[in-house]
PDB file of C-alpha atoms in Angstrom:
ATOM      1  CA  MET A 156      11.556 152.910 133.567  1.00 59.00           C
ATOM      2  CA  GLN A 157      10.161 153.787 130.167  1.00 65.00           C
ATOM      3  CA  SER A 158       7.683 151.429 128.540  1.00 65.00           C
ATOM      4  CA  VAL A 159       8.335 150.330 124.983  1.00 58.00           C
ATOM      5  CA  THR A 160       5.758 148.937 122.575  1.00 58.00           C
ATOM      6  CA  LEU A 161       7.335 145.986 120.816  1.00 55.00           C
ATOM      7  CA  ALA A 162       4.589 145.374 118.273  1.00 54.00           C
ATOM      8  CA  ALA A 163       1.476 147.137 117.121  1.00 58.00           C
ATOM      9  CA  ASP A 164      -1.552 145.622 118.821  1.00 67.00           C
ATOM     10  CA  TRP A 165      -3.838 145.331 115.817  1.00 67.00           C
ATOM     11  CA  ILE A 166      -6.500 143.519 117.841  1.00 66.00           C
ATOM     12  CA  THR A 167      -6.854 146.605 120.043  1.00 69.00           C
ATOM     13  CA  ILE A 168      -6.960 148.747 116.906  1.00 70.00           C
ATOM     14  CA  GLY A 169      -9.779 146.517 115.658  1.00 67.00           C
ATOM     15  CA  ASN A 170     -11.580 147.012 118.987  1.00 69.00           C
ATOM     16  CA  GLY A 171     -11.331 150.751 118.341  1.00 72.00           C
ATOM     17  CA  PHE A 172     -13.446 150.208 115.241  1.00 76.00           C
ATOM     18  CA  GLY A 173     -15.830 148.109 117.277  1.00 74.00           C
ATOM     19  CA  ALA A 174     -16.111 144.669 118.771  1.00 72.00           C
ATOM     20  CA  ASP A 175     -18.413 143.692 115.915  1.00 80.00           C
ATOM     21  CA  LEU A 176     -15.565 144.028 113.401  1.00 79.00           C
ATOM     22  CA  LYS A 177     -13.315 141.773 115.492  1.00 78.00           C
ATOM     23  CA  THR A 178     -16.112 139.222 115.883  1.00 83.00           C
ATOM     24  CA  LEU A 179     -16.828 139.348 112.163  1.00 86.00           C
ATOM     25  CA  ILE A 180     -13.195 138.738 111.266  1.00 86.00           C
ATOM     26  CA  PHE A 181     -12.409 136.013 113.813  1.00 87.00           C
ATOM     27  CA  LYS A 182     -15.724 134.126 113.923  1.00 90.00           C
ATOM     28  CA  VAL A 183     -16.947 134.510 110.344  1.00 92.00           C
ATOM     29  CA  GLY A 184     -14.144 135.672 108.043  1.00 94.00           C
ATOM     30  CA  ILE A 185     -11.375 133.254 108.983  1.00 95.00           C
ATOM     31  CA  PRO A 186     -13.623 130.144 109.068  1.00 96.00           C
ATOM     32  CA  ALA A 187     -15.154 131.141 105.710  1.00 97.00           C
ATOM     33  CA  LEU A 188     -11.705 131.593 104.159  1.00 97.00           C
ATOM     34  CA  ALA A 189     -10.622 128.243 105.614  1.00 97.00           C
ATOM     35  CA  GLY A 190     -13.628 126.547 103.998  1.00 97.00           C
ATOM     36  CA  MET A 191     -12.867 128.178 100.665  1.00 98.00           C
ATOM     37  CA  PHE A 192      -9.224 127.075 101.008  1.00 97.00           C
ATOM     38  CA  ILE A 193     -10.289 123.447 101.500  1.00 97.00           C
ATOM     39  CA  LEU A 194     -12.663 123.588  98.510  1.00 97.00           C
ATOM     40  CA  PHE A 195     -10.020 125.214  96.311  1.00 97.00           C
ATOM     41  CA  ILE A 196      -7.404 122.593  97.178  1.00 97.00           C
ATOM     42  CA  GLY A 197      -9.939 119.810  96.697  1.00 97.00           C
ATOM     43  CA  PHE A 198     -11.026 120.987  93.240  1.00 97.00           C
ATOM     44  CA  LYS A 199      -7.508 121.910  92.116  1.00 97.00           C
ATOM     45  CA  THR A 200      -5.773 118.656  93.099  1.00 97.00           C
ATOM     46  CA  ARG A 201      -8.689 116.188  92.965  1.00 96.00           C
ATOM     47  CA  ALA A 202      -6.727 113.997  95.377  1.00 96.00           C
ATOM     48  CA  PRO A 203      -7.690 113.024  98.928  1.00 96.00           C
ATOM     49  CA  GLY A 204      -4.205 113.474 100.465  1.00 96.00           C
ATOM     50  CA  PRO A 205      -3.711 117.194  99.826  1.00 96.00           C
ATOM     51  CA  THR A 206      -7.366 117.885 100.624  1.00 97.00           C
ATOM     52  CA  ILE A 207      -7.089 116.154 104.002  1.00 97.00           C
ATOM     53  CA  MET A 208      -3.892 118.079 104.770  1.00 97.00           C
ATOM     54  CA  ALA A 209      -5.635 121.324 103.755  1.00 97.00           C
ATOM     55  CA  ALA A 210      -8.510 120.475 106.110  1.00 98.00           C
ATOM     56  CA  ILE A 211      -6.074 119.802 108.976  1.00 98.00           C
ATOM     57  CA  PHE A 212      -4.206 123.058 108.308  1.00 97.00           C
ATOM     58  CA  ALA A 213      -7.468 125.021 108.043  1.00 97.00           C
ATOM     59  CA  GLY A 214      -8.719 123.446 111.279  1.00 97.00           C
ATOM     60  CA  ILE A 215      -5.569 124.503 113.091  1.00 96.00           C
ATOM     61  CA  MET A 216      -5.900 128.059 111.784  1.00 95.00           C
ATOM     62  CA  VAL A 217      -9.585 128.308 112.745  1.00 96.00           C
ATOM     63  CA  GLY A 218      -8.869 126.868 116.183  1.00 94.00           C
ATOM     64  CA  LEU A 219      -6.083 129.370 116.790  1.00 91.00           C
ATOM     65  CA  SER A 220      -8.205 132.287 115.611  1.00 89.00           C
ATOM     66  CA  LEU A 221     -11.094 131.285 117.872  1.00 90.00           C
ATOM     67  CA  SER A 222      -8.807 130.950 120.908  1.00 90.00           C
ATOM     68  CA  ILE A 223      -6.921 134.218 120.418  1.00 83.00           C
ATOM     69  CA  ASN A 224      -8.480 135.826 123.504  1.00 80.00           C
ATOM     70  CA  THR A 225      -7.222 132.973 125.688  1.00 84.00           C
ATOM     71  CA  THR A 226      -3.781 133.187 124.114  1.00 84.00           C
ATOM     72  CA  ALA A 227      -3.663 136.952 124.684  1.00 79.00           C
ATOM     73  CA  GLN A 228      -4.637 136.515 128.340  1.00 83.00           C
ATOM     74  CA  VAL A 229      -1.989 133.841 128.969  1.00 84.00           C
ATOM     75  CA  THR A 230       0.645 135.996 127.266  1.00 84.00           C
ATOM     76  CA  SER A 231      -0.332 139.030 129.365  1.00 83.00           C
ATOM     77  CA  ASP A 232      -0.156 136.965 132.558  1.00 82.00           C
ATOM     78  CA  THR A 233       3.299 135.678 131.623  1.00 83.00           C
ATOM     79  CA  ILE A 234       4.595 139.175 130.879  1.00 81.00           C
ATOM     80  CA  ASN A 235       3.161 140.548 134.128  1.00 80.00           C
ATOM     81  CA  GLN A 236       4.743 137.713 136.108  1.00 79.00           C
ATOM     82  CA  TYR A 237       8.093 138.391 134.443  1.00 79.00           C
ATOM     83  CA  ASN A 238       7.844 142.145 135.133  1.00 79.00           C
ATOM     84  CA  ASN A 239       7.041 141.451 138.800  1.00 76.00           C
ATOM     85  CA  GLY A 240      10.230 139.490 139.371  1.00 71.00           C
ATOM     86  CA  GLY A 241       9.220 136.056 138.150  1.00 65.00           C
ATOM     87  CA  GLY A 242       7.117 135.028 141.118  1.00 58.00           C
ATOM     88  CA  ASN A 243       9.311 132.763 143.263  1.00 59.00           C
ATOM     89  CA  SER A 244      12.404 134.628 144.451  1.00 56.00           C
ATOM     90  CA  THR A 245      13.726 131.754 146.584  1.00 57.00           C
ATOM     91  CA  VAL A 246      16.896 130.208 145.182  1.00 54.00           C
ATOM     92  CA  LEU A 247      17.118 126.510 145.946  1.00 57.00           C
ATOM     93  CA  GLN A 248      20.365 124.588 146.284  1.00 60.00           C
ATOM     94  CA  GLY A 249      20.094 123.013 142.814  1.00 58.00           C
ATOM     95  CA  ASP A 250      19.105 126.242 141.026  1.00 53.00           C
ATOM     96  CA  ARG A 251      22.507 127.964 141.137  1.00 52.00           C
TER      97      ARG A 251
END
């Protein structure tokens, strides 16, 4: 069976440049941009509603960027389990 790369793994490409670049992007760059996004929305709208929504959105983005290693590991485990036959090969009466 021939392996096929479905998407370019840009995180691995970043590791090729060095782990410091990846750390700089994910732990400094994205949180700094999220903070600037909140400030920009706050000064541009001068309203609490959009600023709070911007803070929630920025928090989600920062949280996802900081947990990308965990997400990558879970995804790899899922793909490996699928490639190995899905784990449980027993077919129960109700699974037909």
